[in-house]
Coordinates of C-alpha atoms in Angstrom, one line a residue:
Chain A
M83 CA 142.7 40.6 1.6
T84 CA 143.7 42.8 4.5
V85 CA 146.0 41.0 7.0
L86 CA 146.9 44.0 9.2
E87 CA 144.9 47.1 9.8
L88 CA 145.6 50.0 12.1
A89 CA 142.9 52.6 12.4
Q90 CA 143.4 55.9 14.4
V91 CA 145.9 54.1 16.6
T92 CA 147.5 56.0 19.4
K93 CA 150.0 54.8 21.9
T94 CA 150.8 56.9 24.9
Y95 CA 153.2 55.7 27.7
P96 CA 152.3 57.0 31.2
G97 CA 154.8 59.4 32.8
N98 CA 155.2 63.0 33.7
P99 CA 154.7 64.3 31.1
P100 CA 153.1 61.3 29.2
V101 CA 155.1 60.1 26.2
S102 CA 153.2 59.9 23.0
A103 CA 154.8 57.2 20.9
L104 CA 152.2 57.0 18.1
R105 CA 149.5 59.4 17.0
S106 CA 146.5 58.7 14.8
I107 CA 148.2 56.0 12.7
E108 CA 146.3 54.7 9.7
L109 CA 147.9 51.7 8.0
S110 CA 146.4 48.8 6.1
I111 CA 148.5 46.0 4.7
Q112 CA 147.2 43.6 2.1
A113 CA 148.3 40.0 1.7
G114 CA 151.5 39.6 -0.3
E115 CA 152.8 43.1 0.4
L116 CA 156.4 43.9 1.4
I117 CA 156.5 47.1 3.4
G118 CA 159.5 48.9 4.8
V119 CA 158.8 51.3 7.7
V120 CA 161.7 53.7 8.2
G121 CA 162.3 56.5 10.6
P122 CA 164.9 57.8 13.0
S123 CA 165.3 56.6 16.5
G124 CA 162.3 57.5 18.6
S125 CA 160.0 57.9 15.7
G126 CA 157.7 55.2 17.0
K127 CA 158.5 52.4 14.5
S128 CA 159.3 49.8 17.2
T129 CA 156.0 50.6 19.0
L130 CA 154.2 50.2 15.6
L131 CA 155.7 46.8 15.2
Q132 CA 154.8 45.8 18.8
L133 CA 151.2 46.9 18.3
A134 CA 151.0 45.0 15.0
G135 CA 152.4 41.9 16.7
T136 CA 149.9 42.2 19.6
L137 CA 152.8 42.3 22.1
E138 CA 151.3 45.6 23.2
M139 CA 147.8 47.1 23.2
P140 CA 147.1 50.6 21.8
T141 CA 145.9 53.4 24.0
S142 CA 143.2 54.1 21.5
G143 CA 142.2 53.1 18.0
L144 CA 141.7 49.7 16.3
V145 CA 144.3 47.0 15.6
R146 CA 143.0 44.2 13.4
V147 CA 145.1 41.2 12.6
A148 CA 143.8 38.5 10.2
G149 CA 140.4 40.0 10.6
A150 CA 140.4 39.9 14.4
D151 CA 140.1 43.1 16.6
V152 CA 142.9 42.3 19.1
S153 CA 141.3 44.4 21.9
Q154 CA 138.4 41.9 22.0
L155 CA 140.6 38.8 22.4
S156 CA 141.4 36.9 25.6
D157 CA 145.0 36.0 26.4
R158 CA 144.5 32.5 25.0
D159 CA 143.1 33.9 21.7
L160 CA 145.8 36.5 21.5
S161 CA 148.4 33.8 22.0
G162 CA 146.7 31.7 19.4
L163 CA 146.8 34.7 17.0
R164 CA 150.5 35.1 17.5
A165 CA 151.1 31.3 17.1
C166 CA 149.1 31.0 13.9
H167 CA 149.1 34.4 12.1
I168 CA 152.2 36.4 13.1
G169 CA 155.9 35.6 12.6
F170 CA 158.5 37.7 14.4
V171 CA 162.1 38.4 13.4
F172 CA 164.1 40.2 16.0
Q173 CA 167.3 42.2 15.7
Q174 CA 168.9 40.1 18.4
F175 CA 167.8 36.8 16.8
F176 CA 166.6 35.4 20.2
L177 CA 167.7 31.8 19.3
L178 CA 168.0 29.3 22.2
E179 CA 171.6 28.2 22.5
S180 CA 170.7 24.8 23.9
L181 CA 168.7 23.9 20.8
S182 CA 169.9 23.0 17.3
A183 CA 169.0 25.2 14.3
L184 CA 166.3 22.6 13.5
D185 CA 164.8 22.6 17.0
N186 CA 164.9 26.4 17.1
V187 CA 162.9 26.6 13.9
A188 CA 160.5 23.8 15.1
A189 CA 159.9 25.8 18.3
G190 CA 157.9 28.3 16.1
L191 CA 155.2 25.6 15.9
I192 CA 155.3 24.4 19.5
Y193 CA 152.2 26.3 20.6
R194 CA 150.1 25.1 17.7
G195 CA 149.9 21.6 19.2
E196 CA 151.4 19.9 16.2
P197 CA 153.3 16.6 16.7
R198 CA 157.0 16.8 17.1
G199 CA 157.7 14.7 14.0
H200 CA 155.6 17.0 11.8
R201 CA 157.2 20.1 13.3
L202 CA 160.7 18.8 12.6
Q203 CA 159.8 17.9 9.0
V204 CA 158.4 21.4 8.3
A205 CA 161.3 23.0 10.1
A206 CA 163.8 21.1 7.9
E207 CA 161.9 22.2 4.8
T208 CA 161.8 25.8 5.9
L209 CA 165.5 25.9 6.8
A210 CA 166.2 24.6 3.3
R211 CA 164.0 27.4 2.0
V212 CA 166.3 30.0 3.6
G213 CA 169.4 28.3 2.4
L214 CA 170.4 26.5 5.6
G215 CA 169.4 22.9 4.7
H216 CA 173.0 21.9 5.5
R217 CA 173.0 23.4 9.0
L218 CA 170.2 21.6 10.6
G219 CA 172.1 20.2 13.6
H220 CA 174.2 23.2 14.3
R221 CA 173.9 25.2 17.5
P222 CA 173.4 29.0 17.2
S223 CA 177.0 29.6 18.4
Q224 CA 178.3 27.5 15.5
L225 CA 176.6 29.8 13.0
S226 CA 177.6 33.2 11.5
G227 CA 175.4 36.2 12.3
G228 CA 173.8 36.1 8.9
E229 CA 173.0 32.4 9.3
R230 CA 171.5 33.0 12.8
Q231 CA 169.2 35.6 11.3
R232 CA 168.2 33.1 8.6
V233 CA 167.4 30.6 11.3
A234 CA 165.3 33.3 13.0
I235 CA 163.5 34.1 9.7
A236 CA 162.9 30.4 9.2
R237 CA 161.3 30.2 12.7
A238 CA 159.0 33.1 11.8
L239 CA 158.1 31.5 8.5
V240 CA 157.6 27.9 9.6
G241 CA 154.0 28.3 10.5
R242 CA 153.1 30.1 7.3
P243 CA 151.9 33.1 9.2
S244 CA 149.6 35.8 7.6
I245 CA 152.3 38.4 8.2
V246 CA 156.0 38.4 9.2
L247 CA 157.1 41.3 11.3
A248 CA 160.8 42.0 11.1
D249 CA 162.4 44.4 13.6
E250 CA 165.7 45.8 12.3
P251 CA 166.5 42.3 10.8
T252 CA 169.9 43.6 9.6
G253 CA 170.7 45.7 12.7
N254 CA 173.3 43.2 14.1
L255 CA 174.8 42.2 10.7
D256 CA 177.6 43.5 8.5
S257 CA 176.6 45.0 5.1
I258 CA 177.1 41.9 3.1
A259 CA 175.1 39.6 5.5
G260 CA 172.5 42.4 5.8
A261 CA 172.1 42.6 2.0
G262 CA 171.7 38.8 1.9
I263 CA 168.9 39.0 4.5
I264 CA 167.1 41.7 2.5
R265 CA 167.5 39.6 -0.6
L266 CA 166.0 36.6 1.2
L267 CA 163.0 38.7 2.5
R268 CA 162.4 39.9 -1.1
D269 CA 162.5 36.3 -2.4
L270 CA 160.1 35.1 0.4
N271 CA 157.8 38.0 -0.5
A272 CA 158.0 37.0 -4.1
E273 CA 156.8 33.5 -3.0
G274 CA 153.7 35.1 -1.4
T275 CA 154.8 36.0 2.2
T276 CA 153.5 39.3 3.6
I277 CA 156.3 41.1 5.3
L278 CA 156.5 44.3 7.4
M279 CA 160.0 45.3 8.1
I280 CA 161.1 48.3 10.2
T281 CA 164.5 49.8 9.9
H282 CA 166.3 53.1 10.6
S283 CA 168.2 52.9 7.3
S284 CA 166.5 54.5 4.3
D285 CA 168.9 52.7 2.0
L286 CA 167.5 49.4 2.9
V287 CA 163.9 50.3 2.0
V288 CA 164.6 52.4 -1.1
D289 CA 164.0 49.5 -3.5
L290 CA 161.0 48.0 -1.6
P291 CA 157.6 48.1 -3.3
R292 CA 156.0 50.1 -0.4
R293 CA 157.8 52.5 2.0
V294 CA 156.3 54.1 5.1
E295 CA 158.2 56.9 6.7
L296 CA 157.5 57.7 10.4
L297 CA 158.5 60.8 12.2
D298 CA 157.5 61.8 15.8
G299 CA 154.9 59.1 16.0
Q300 CA 153.1 60.0 12.8
I301 CA 153.2 58.7 9.3
K302 CA 155.0 61.3 7.2
S303 CA 154.7 59.4 3.9
D304 CA 153.4 56.2 2.5
R305 CA 154.8 55.5 -1.0
R306 CA 154.4 52.7 -3.3
S307 CA 156.6 51.9 -6.3
P308 CA 154.8 52.2 -9.5
Chain B
M667 CA 130.7 36.3 20.7
P668 CA 132.4 39.5 19.4
H669 CA 132.8 39.6 15.7
S670 CA 136.6 39.7 15.9
A671 CA 136.8 36.6 18.1
H672 CA 134.4 34.8 15.8
A673 CA 136.6 35.7 12.8
L674 CA 139.7 34.5 14.7
R675 CA 138.1 31.1 15.6
R676 CA 137.2 30.6 12.0
S677 CA 140.9 30.7 11.1
H678 CA 142.6 28.9 14.0
S679 CA 141.8 27.1 17.2
G680 CA 143.9 29.1 19.7
A681 CA 147.3 28.2 21.3
H682 CA 147.8 24.6 22.3
L683 CA 150.7 22.9 24.0
R684 CA 151.1 19.1 24.0
K685 CA 152.0 17.4 27.3
S686 CA 155.2 15.9 25.9
D687 CA 156.2 19.4 24.7
L688 CA 155.4 20.8 28.1
L689 CA 157.9 18.3 29.7
S690 CA 160.5 19.1 27.0
L691 CA 160.2 22.8 27.6
A692 CA 160.2 22.4 31.4
S693 CA 163.4 20.3 31.2
L694 CA 165.1 22.9 29.0
G695 CA 166.3 25.0 32.0
P696 CA 167.7 22.0 34.1
R697 CA 169.3 20.6 30.9
T698 CA 171.0 23.9 30.1
R699 CA 172.1 24.7 33.7
R700 CA 172.9 21.2 35.0
L701 CA 175.0 22.1 38.0
R702 CA 172.5 24.6 39.3
A703 CA 169.7 22.1 38.8
A704 CA 171.7 19.4 40.6
L705 CA 172.5 21.6 43.5
S706 CA 168.9 22.8 44.0
A707 CA 167.7 19.1 43.7
G708 CA 170.4 18.3 46.4
G709 CA 168.3 19.9 49.1
I710 CA 165.3 17.8 48.3
A711 CA 167.5 14.7 47.9
I712 CA 168.9 15.2 51.5
G713 CA 165.4 15.6 52.9
V714 CA 164.0 12.6 51.0
A715 CA 167.1 10.5 51.9
T716 CA 166.5 11.3 55.6
V717 CA 162.9 10.4 55.5
V718 CA 163.5 7.1 53.6
A719 CA 166.4 6.2 55.9
V720 CA 164.3 7.0 59.0
V721 CA 161.3 5.0 57.7
G722 CA 163.4 2.2 56.4
L723 CA 165.6 1.8 59.5
S724 CA 162.7 2.2 61.9
Q725 CA 160.7 -0.3 59.9
S726 CA 163.5 -2.8 59.6
S727 CA 164.3 -2.6 63.3
K728 CA 160.7 -2.9 64.2
A729 CA 160.3 -5.9 61.8
Q730 CA 163.3 -7.4 63.6
L731 CA 161.6 -6.8 67.0
L732 CA 158.3 -8.2 65.9
A733 CA 160.1 -11.3 64.3
Q734 CA 161.7 -11.8 67.7
L735 CA 158.4 -11.4 69.4
D736 CA 156.9 -14.0 67.0
L737 CA 159.8 -16.3 67.8
L738 CA 159.5 -15.9 71.5
G739 CA 155.7 -16.1 71.5
T740 CA 153.2 -13.9 73.3
N741 CA 151.9 -16.8 75.4
L742 CA 154.4 -16.5 78.3
L743 CA 153.0 -15.1 81.5
T744 CA 154.9 -14.2 84.7
V745 CA 153.3 -14.5 88.1
A746 CA 154.9 -12.7 91.0
P747 CA 153.8 -11.4 94.4
S748 CA 152.8 -7.8 94.5
Q749 CA 155.6 -5.8 96.1
D750 CA 155.1 -3.6 99.2
V751 CA 157.5 -0.7 99.0
G752 CA 160.2 -1.2 101.7
G753 CA 158.6 -4.4 102.8
P754 CA 160.2 -7.8 102.9
Q755 CA 160.6 -9.9 99.8
A756 CA 157.2 -11.5 99.3
T757 CA 156.8 -15.0 97.9
L758 CA 154.1 -17.1 96.3
P759 CA 152.5 -20.1 98.1
K760 CA 154.5 -23.3 97.7
L761 CA 151.6 -25.1 96.1
A762 CA 151.0 -22.3 93.5
P763 CA 152.9 -24.1 90.6
A764 CA 150.9 -27.2 91.1
M765 CA 147.6 -25.3 91.2
V766 CA 148.5 -23.3 88.1
A767 CA 149.4 -26.4 86.2
R768 CA 145.9 -27.6 86.7
I769 CA 144.4 -24.7 84.8
G770 CA 143.2 -25.7 81.4
R771 CA 145.2 -24.2 78.5
V772 CA 148.4 -24.0 80.6
Q773 CA 151.1 -25.9 78.8
E774 CA 154.1 -25.5 81.2
V775 CA 154.8 -24.0 84.6
S776 CA 158.3 -23.3 86.0
S777 CA 159.3 -21.2 88.9
I778 CA 162.3 -19.5 90.5
G779 CA 162.7 -19.1 94.3
Q780 CA 164.4 -16.4 96.3
V781 CA 167.8 -17.4 97.9
N782 CA 169.4 -15.2 100.5
A783 CA 172.8 -15.5 99.1
H784 CA 175.2 -13.8 96.7
V785 CA 177.6 -15.1 94.2
Y786 CA 181.3 -14.1 94.1
R787 CA 184.3 -15.1 91.9
N788 CA 186.0 -16.6 95.0
D789 CA 185.9 -16.4 98.8
R790 CA 188.4 -13.4 98.8
I791 CA 185.9 -11.0 97.4
P792 CA 184.4 -8.7 100.1
D793 CA 180.7 -9.5 100.9
A794 CA 179.6 -6.0 99.8
N795 CA 180.9 -6.5 96.3
T796 CA 177.8 -8.3 95.0
D797 CA 177.9 -6.7 91.5
A798 CA 174.1 -6.5 91.9
L799 CA 173.9 -10.2 90.9
T800 CA 171.0 -12.2 92.2
V801 CA 170.9 -15.9 93.1
Y802 CA 167.7 -17.8 92.4
A803 CA 166.6 -21.4 92.9
A804 CA 165.2 -22.7 89.6
D805 CA 163.2 -25.6 88.3
P806 CA 165.0 -27.9 85.8
D807 CA 162.3 -27.2 83.2
L808 CA 162.7 -23.4 83.4
L809 CA 164.8 -23.3 80.3
T810 CA 162.1 -25.1 78.3
T811 CA 159.3 -22.9 79.6
L812 CA 161.2 -19.7 78.7
Q813 CA 162.4 -21.2 75.4
G814 CA 165.9 -20.1 76.4
H815 CA 169.1 -21.5 75.0
M816 CA 172.5 -22.4 76.5
A817 CA 175.6 -20.6 75.4
H818 CA 177.8 -23.2 77.1
G819 CA 177.3 -26.3 79.1
E820 CA 174.0 -27.6 80.3
F821 CA 171.0 -26.3 82.3
L822 CA 170.0 -27.7 85.7
S823 CA 168.5 -31.2 85.6
A824 CA 166.9 -33.6 88.1
A825 CA 170.4 -35.0 88.6
T826 CA 172.4 -31.8 89.1
N827 CA 169.9 -29.8 91.1
R828 CA 170.7 -31.7 94.2
Y829 CA 174.4 -30.8 94.0
P830 CA 176.3 -27.5 94.3
A831 CA 176.0 -26.7 90.6
V832 CA 175.2 -23.3 89.2
V833 CA 174.0 -22.0 85.9
L834 CA 174.9 -18.4 85.1
G835 CA 172.9 -15.8 83.2
A836 CA 174.6 -14.2 80.2
E837 CA 175.5 -10.9 82.0
T838 CA 176.4 -12.7 85.2
A839 CA 179.0 -14.8 83.4
Q840 CA 180.4 -11.7 81.8
T841 CA 180.5 -9.9 85.1
L842 CA 182.3 -12.7 86.9
G843 CA 184.6 -13.3 84.0
V844 CA 183.4 -16.8 83.3
D845 CA 183.5 -17.5 79.5
R846 CA 183.7 -21.3 79.4
V847 CA 182.3 -24.4 81.1
D848 CA 185.1 -26.8 81.8
G849 CA 183.8 -28.5 85.0
A850 CA 186.6 -26.9 87.0
T851 CA 185.3 -23.4 87.4
Q852 CA 183.9 -22.8 90.8
L853 CA 182.2 -19.7 92.3
W854 CA 181.7 -18.7 95.9
L855 CA 178.0 -18.8 96.5
G856 CA 176.4 -18.6 100.0
H857 CA 179.6 -19.5 101.7
H858 CA 180.0 -22.7 99.6
Y859 CA 181.8 -23.4 96.3
F860 CA 179.4 -24.2 93.4
T861 CA 180.6 -25.6 90.1
V862 CA 179.6 -23.7 86.9
I863 CA 177.8 -26.3 84.7
G864 CA 176.2 -23.9 82.2
I865 CA 176.0 -20.3 80.8
L866 CA 172.7 -19.1 79.4
K867 CA 172.2 -17.0 76.3
P868 CA 170.3 -13.8 77.0
I869 CA 166.6 -14.4 77.6
P870 CA 164.6 -11.5 76.2
L871 CA 161.4 -12.4 78.0
A872 CA 163.0 -12.8 81.4
A873 CA 165.8 -10.3 81.3
N874 CA 166.2 -10.5 85.1
L875 CA 167.7 -13.9 84.7
D876 CA 170.5 -12.5 82.6
R877 CA 171.9 -11.0 85.8
A878 CA 171.2 -14.1 88.0
A879 CA 172.9 -17.3 89.1
L880 CA 170.6 -20.3 89.2
V881 CA 170.9 -23.3 91.5
G882 CA 168.5 -26.2 92.1
F883 CA 165.7 -26.0 94.6
P884 CA 166.9 -29.0 96.6
I885 CA 170.4 -27.8 97.1
A886 CA 169.1 -24.2 97.8
T887 CA 167.0 -25.7 100.6
V888 CA 169.8 -27.8 102.0
L889 CA 172.8 -25.5 101.7
L890 CA 171.4 -22.0 101.4
H891 CA 168.4 -22.2 103.7
A892 CA 165.8 -21.4 101.1
D893 CA 162.2 -22.2 102.0
G894 CA 161.3 -23.4 98.5
S895 CA 158.6 -20.8 98.0
P896 CA 158.5 -19.4 94.4
V897 CA 159.2 -15.8 93.9
T898 CA 158.3 -15.8 90.2
M899 CA 156.4 -18.3 88.2
Y900 CA 156.7 -18.6 84.4
V901 CA 153.5 -19.9 82.7
R902 CA 153.4 -21.0 79.1
T903 CA 149.8 -21.1 77.9
D904 CA 148.0 -22.2 74.8
P905 CA 148.9 -19.3 72.3
D906 CA 145.3 -18.2 71.7
N907 CA 144.3 -18.2 75.4
S908 CA 147.0 -16.4 77.2
L909 CA 144.7 -13.5 78.2
S910 CA 142.0 -15.7 79.5
V911 CA 144.5 -17.7 81.5
A912 CA 146.0 -14.5 82.8
S913 CA 142.6 -13.4 84.1
V914 CA 142.3 -16.4 86.4
L915 CA 145.9 -16.8 87.5
A916 CA 145.9 -14.4 90.4
A917 CA 142.8 -16.0 92.0
T918 CA 144.3 -19.5 91.4
V919 CA 147.6 -18.7 93.0
N920 CA 146.2 -16.9 96.0
P921 CA 142.5 -17.4 96.3
A922 CA 142.3 -15.5 99.6
H923 CA 144.2 -12.4 98.3
P924 CA 144.2 -12.3 94.5
A925 CA 145.3 -8.6 94.7
A926 CA 148.6 -9.8 96.3
V927 CA 149.5 -11.4 93.0
T928 CA 150.8 -9.6 89.9
V929 CA 150.4 -11.2 86.5
N930 CA 152.4 -9.9 83.5
R931 CA 152.9 -10.7 79.9
P932 CA 156.6 -9.9 79.1
S933 CA 156.0 -9.8 75.4
D934 CA 153.9 -6.7 76.0
A935 CA 157.1 -4.9 76.9
L936 CA 158.7 -5.8 73.6
A937 CA 155.5 -4.7 71.8
A938 CA 155.7 -1.5 73.7
R939 CA 159.3 -1.0 72.5
A940 CA 158.1 -1.5 69.0
A941 CA 155.4 1.1 69.6
A942 CA 158.0 3.5 71.2
K943 CA 160.1 3.2 68.0
D944 CA 157.0 4.7 66.1
A945 CA 157.1 7.7 68.4
F946 CA 160.8 8.2 67.8
Q947 CA 160.3 7.7 64.1
N948 CA 157.8 10.6 64.1
L949 CA 160.5 12.9 65.6
L950 CA 163.0 11.9 62.9
L951 CA 160.3 12.3 60.2
G952 CA 159.8 15.8 61.5
L953 CA 163.5 16.5 60.9
G954 CA 163.2 15.0 57.4
A955 CA 160.3 17.3 56.7
V956 CA 162.3 20.3 57.9
A957 CA 165.1 19.2 55.4
L958 CA 162.5 19.0 52.7
L959 CA 161.3 22.5 53.5
V960 CA 164.8 23.8 53.3
G961 CA 165.2 22.1 50.0
A962 CA 161.9 23.7 48.8
I963 CA 163.2 27.1 49.8
G964 CA 166.3 26.4 47.7
I965 CA 164.1 25.6 44.7
V966 CA 162.1 28.8 45.2
N967 CA 165.3 30.7 45.1
V968 CA 166.6 29.0 42.0
M969 CA 163.3 29.4 40.2
F970 CA 163.3 33.1 41.0
I971 CA 166.8 33.5 39.5
A972 CA 165.6 31.4 36.5
V973 CA 162.7 33.8 35.9
I974 CA 164.9 36.8 36.1
E975 CA 167.6 35.3 33.9
R976 CA 165.2 34.0 31.3
R977 CA 163.0 37.0 30.8
T978 CA 164.1 37.1 27.1
E979 CA 163.2 33.5 26.7
I980 CA 159.8 34.1 28.3
G981 CA 159.3 37.0 25.9
L982 CA 160.2 34.8 23.0
W983 CA 157.8 32.0 24.0
R984 CA 155.1 34.6 24.4
A985 CA 155.8 35.9 20.9
L986 CA 155.7 32.4 19.6
G987 CA 152.2 31.9 21.0
A988 CA 152.6 30.8 24.7
T989 CA 149.7 31.9 26.9
R990 CA 150.3 33.2 30.4
F991 CA 149.0 29.8 31.7
Y992 CA 151.5 27.9 29.6
I993 CA 154.4 30.1 30.8
G994 CA 153.3 29.5 34.4
I995 CA 152.8 25.8 34.0
Q996 CA 156.2 25.5 32.3
F997 CA 158.0 26.9 35.3
I998 CA 155.9 24.9 37.8
T999 CA 156.7 21.7 35.8
E1000 CA 160.4 22.7 35.8
S1001 CA 160.2 23.0 39.6
I1002 CA 158.5 19.7 39.9
L1003 CA 161.1 18.0 37.7
I1004 CA 164.0 19.4 39.8
S1005 CA 162.2 18.2 43.0
L1006 CA 161.5 14.8 41.5
L1007 CA 165.2 14.5 40.5
G1008 CA 166.1 15.2 44.1
A1009 CA 163.5 12.7 45.3
V1010 CA 164.7 9.9 43.1
V1011 CA 168.3 10.5 44.1
G1012 CA 167.2 10.8 47.8
C1013 CA 165.3 7.5 47.6
L1014 CA 168.3 5.7 46.1
V1015 CA 170.6 7.1 48.8
G1016 CA 168.0 6.3 51.5
V1017 CA 167.5 2.7 50.3
V1018 CA 171.2 2.0 50.1
T1019 CA 171.7 3.4 53.6
V1020 CA 169.0 1.2 55.0
A1021 CA 170.2 -1.8 53.1
V1022 CA 173.8 -1.4 54.3
Y1023 CA 172.9 -0.7 57.9
S1024 CA 170.4 -3.5 58.0
H1025 CA 173.0 -5.9 56.6
Q1026 CA 175.4 -4.9 59.2
R1027 CA 172.9 -5.4 62.0
Q1028 CA 171.7 -8.6 60.4
W1029 CA 168.2 -7.2 60.0
T1030 CA 165.9 -7.9 57.1
T1031 CA 165.7 -4.7 55.0
D1032 CA 162.1 -3.6 55.1
I1033 CA 161.1 -0.4 53.3
P1034 CA 157.4 -0.2 52.4
P1035 CA 157.1 0.5 48.7
L1036 CA 154.1 2.6 49.4
A1037 CA 156.2 4.8 51.7
L1038 CA 158.6 5.5 48.7
V1039 CA 155.6 6.4 46.5
V1040 CA 154.2 8.7 49.1
I1041 CA 157.6 10.4 49.7
V1042 CA 158.1 10.9 45.9
A1043 CA 154.6 12.3 45.6
C1044 CA 155.2 14.6 48.5
A1045 CA 158.4 15.8 46.9
A1046 CA 156.5 16.5 43.7
I1047 CA 153.9 18.5 45.6
V1048 CA 156.6 20.4 47.5
G1049 CA 158.2 21.2 44.0
A1050 CA 154.9 22.4 42.7
I1051 CA 154.3 24.7 45.7
A1052 CA 157.9 25.9 45.5
G1053 CA 157.5 26.8 41.8
L1054 CA 154.1 28.5 42.2
Y1055 CA 155.1 32.0 43.0
P1056 CA 158.1 32.2 40.6
A1057 CA 155.8 30.8 37.9
L1058 CA 153.2 33.4 38.7
R1059 CA 155.9 36.1 38.3
A1060 CA 156.9 34.6 35.0
A1061 CA 153.3 34.4 33.7
R1062 CA 152.6 38.0 34.7
L1063 CA 155.6 39.3 32.6
A1064 CA 154.3 41.4 29.7
P1065 CA 155.9 39.9 26.6
I1066 CA 157.3 43.2 25.4
D1067 CA 158.8 44.0 28.8
A1068 CA 160.5 40.5 28.7
L1069 CA 161.8 41.1 25.2
R1070 CA 163.0 44.6 26.0
S1071 CA 165.2 43.3 28.8
A1072 CA 167.5 41.7 26.2

């Protein structure tokens, strides 16, 4: 089943001259895949992630998430799509300091209208899944960088989205913590989670089952491991 | 319905935020930045406290006045001759009290008569130093008719009104330095010494008597050359018929020239004072409203800063599924919460202020609960209006722009 489809997608930012961030992108991701998108700075990988996450709209072309053409959706439906089908993991974590790890993860379900008790229960289970079952009441400032990113991953996973979009998830971590996060993403994928990860480091994606290389806004290669 | 939207609706029902979660999200900002929230709520608190204090003090004072009015009654009428400017002191016919007493519904009639004399502490005081005190001849039942009370001593009686005995109004006693009745205090009145036999308490419905010295009609006629004609009559009527009695009084007192007689109801003046307090209250309420407005501007300011500071948070909520509407309503609710916090604190401060002041003045504290509800509701509306524009700015933020600002 296709969970994300980009067809002839172009993204151009206005300016003088206009900046072409993505050109004629064709990408289709099936449920259960783990894809690494790699490319140097300015290659368009962040723009690709934002379009896939419906945080931005393409200048032209089709973006389809969970079967829905995002250009046809209202703000409410787009928001619902993000709430139910897309999980985000950011390089800067974006955790709320005033909330505990448990509440931060439960916040991932807040716009799905689920009761607080249920949210907290699922959040606790998800934190246990990423190895932080013992850190539920800790504030972000009381956690290490690797633990914060695990909390952010738990928040992305808590709603069992169709796809998790990870933007340089190891960018703010040391090599040991970064390797731990990559291991976690692989484990989650092995359990059935679809993950699209972007990174500038080729080393991180070399072992991934599918690797897409971007250069100057175009897909240079799309390789799958045998 | 487009195919894609249809496909989407099959799989989920769109973003939804529970009311309890809305409150929780809206209180996140104030809980995280408590001092700032407290300071911005302070402006509203000052405005609300002002309004509550104004309404409460005015209401308590008015209630006191109306209670006094109830106590004194609205069935006392005064009858006096119409005054010609610059003309001699006019009097009422001598038979007027007897004629008025015959009107049905009239319960009591008493009168005071003009006396061409002044009262001094002793005979050494120059004649010109009258201290603007007036001497009247008075009926022995005047005190009963006015429902007045003695501070010291006794009022004139059938026994004492034939002798040089004087009863002083409250201010007269103070002016002349007489603070007790011992039977030995004498005052120089109309070139004769009069013994002070009583001092009145203030009489709200006949305030002119507070600055008067009262002697009996018989002694006034004999010693002070008064002609016994009343200058003012006090008429106590059946409580439900004071207006109908008032309408016939002038013609009864002076059938030939009713226009030469003026009839008043002194309680009307007290009622007018109560009404005047309303007008003053409006002015102070205006000041309270200005304070509320200043508080609202403070909230607008704080909410704008919050939107700028929390761009990343807004971006995060959008990424997690918040619609533009939810972001906007979160900020408006936050603004309302800050305003309500200020309103509750302001109400408490206002109520305590009114209670303490009323206690000191021996008033009954009277703050209409409805007024508190209206004030808090107004504060909530002010908060909503103050948060509207910042909320629109927050809602319009593109999610990716908000996240990029990190």
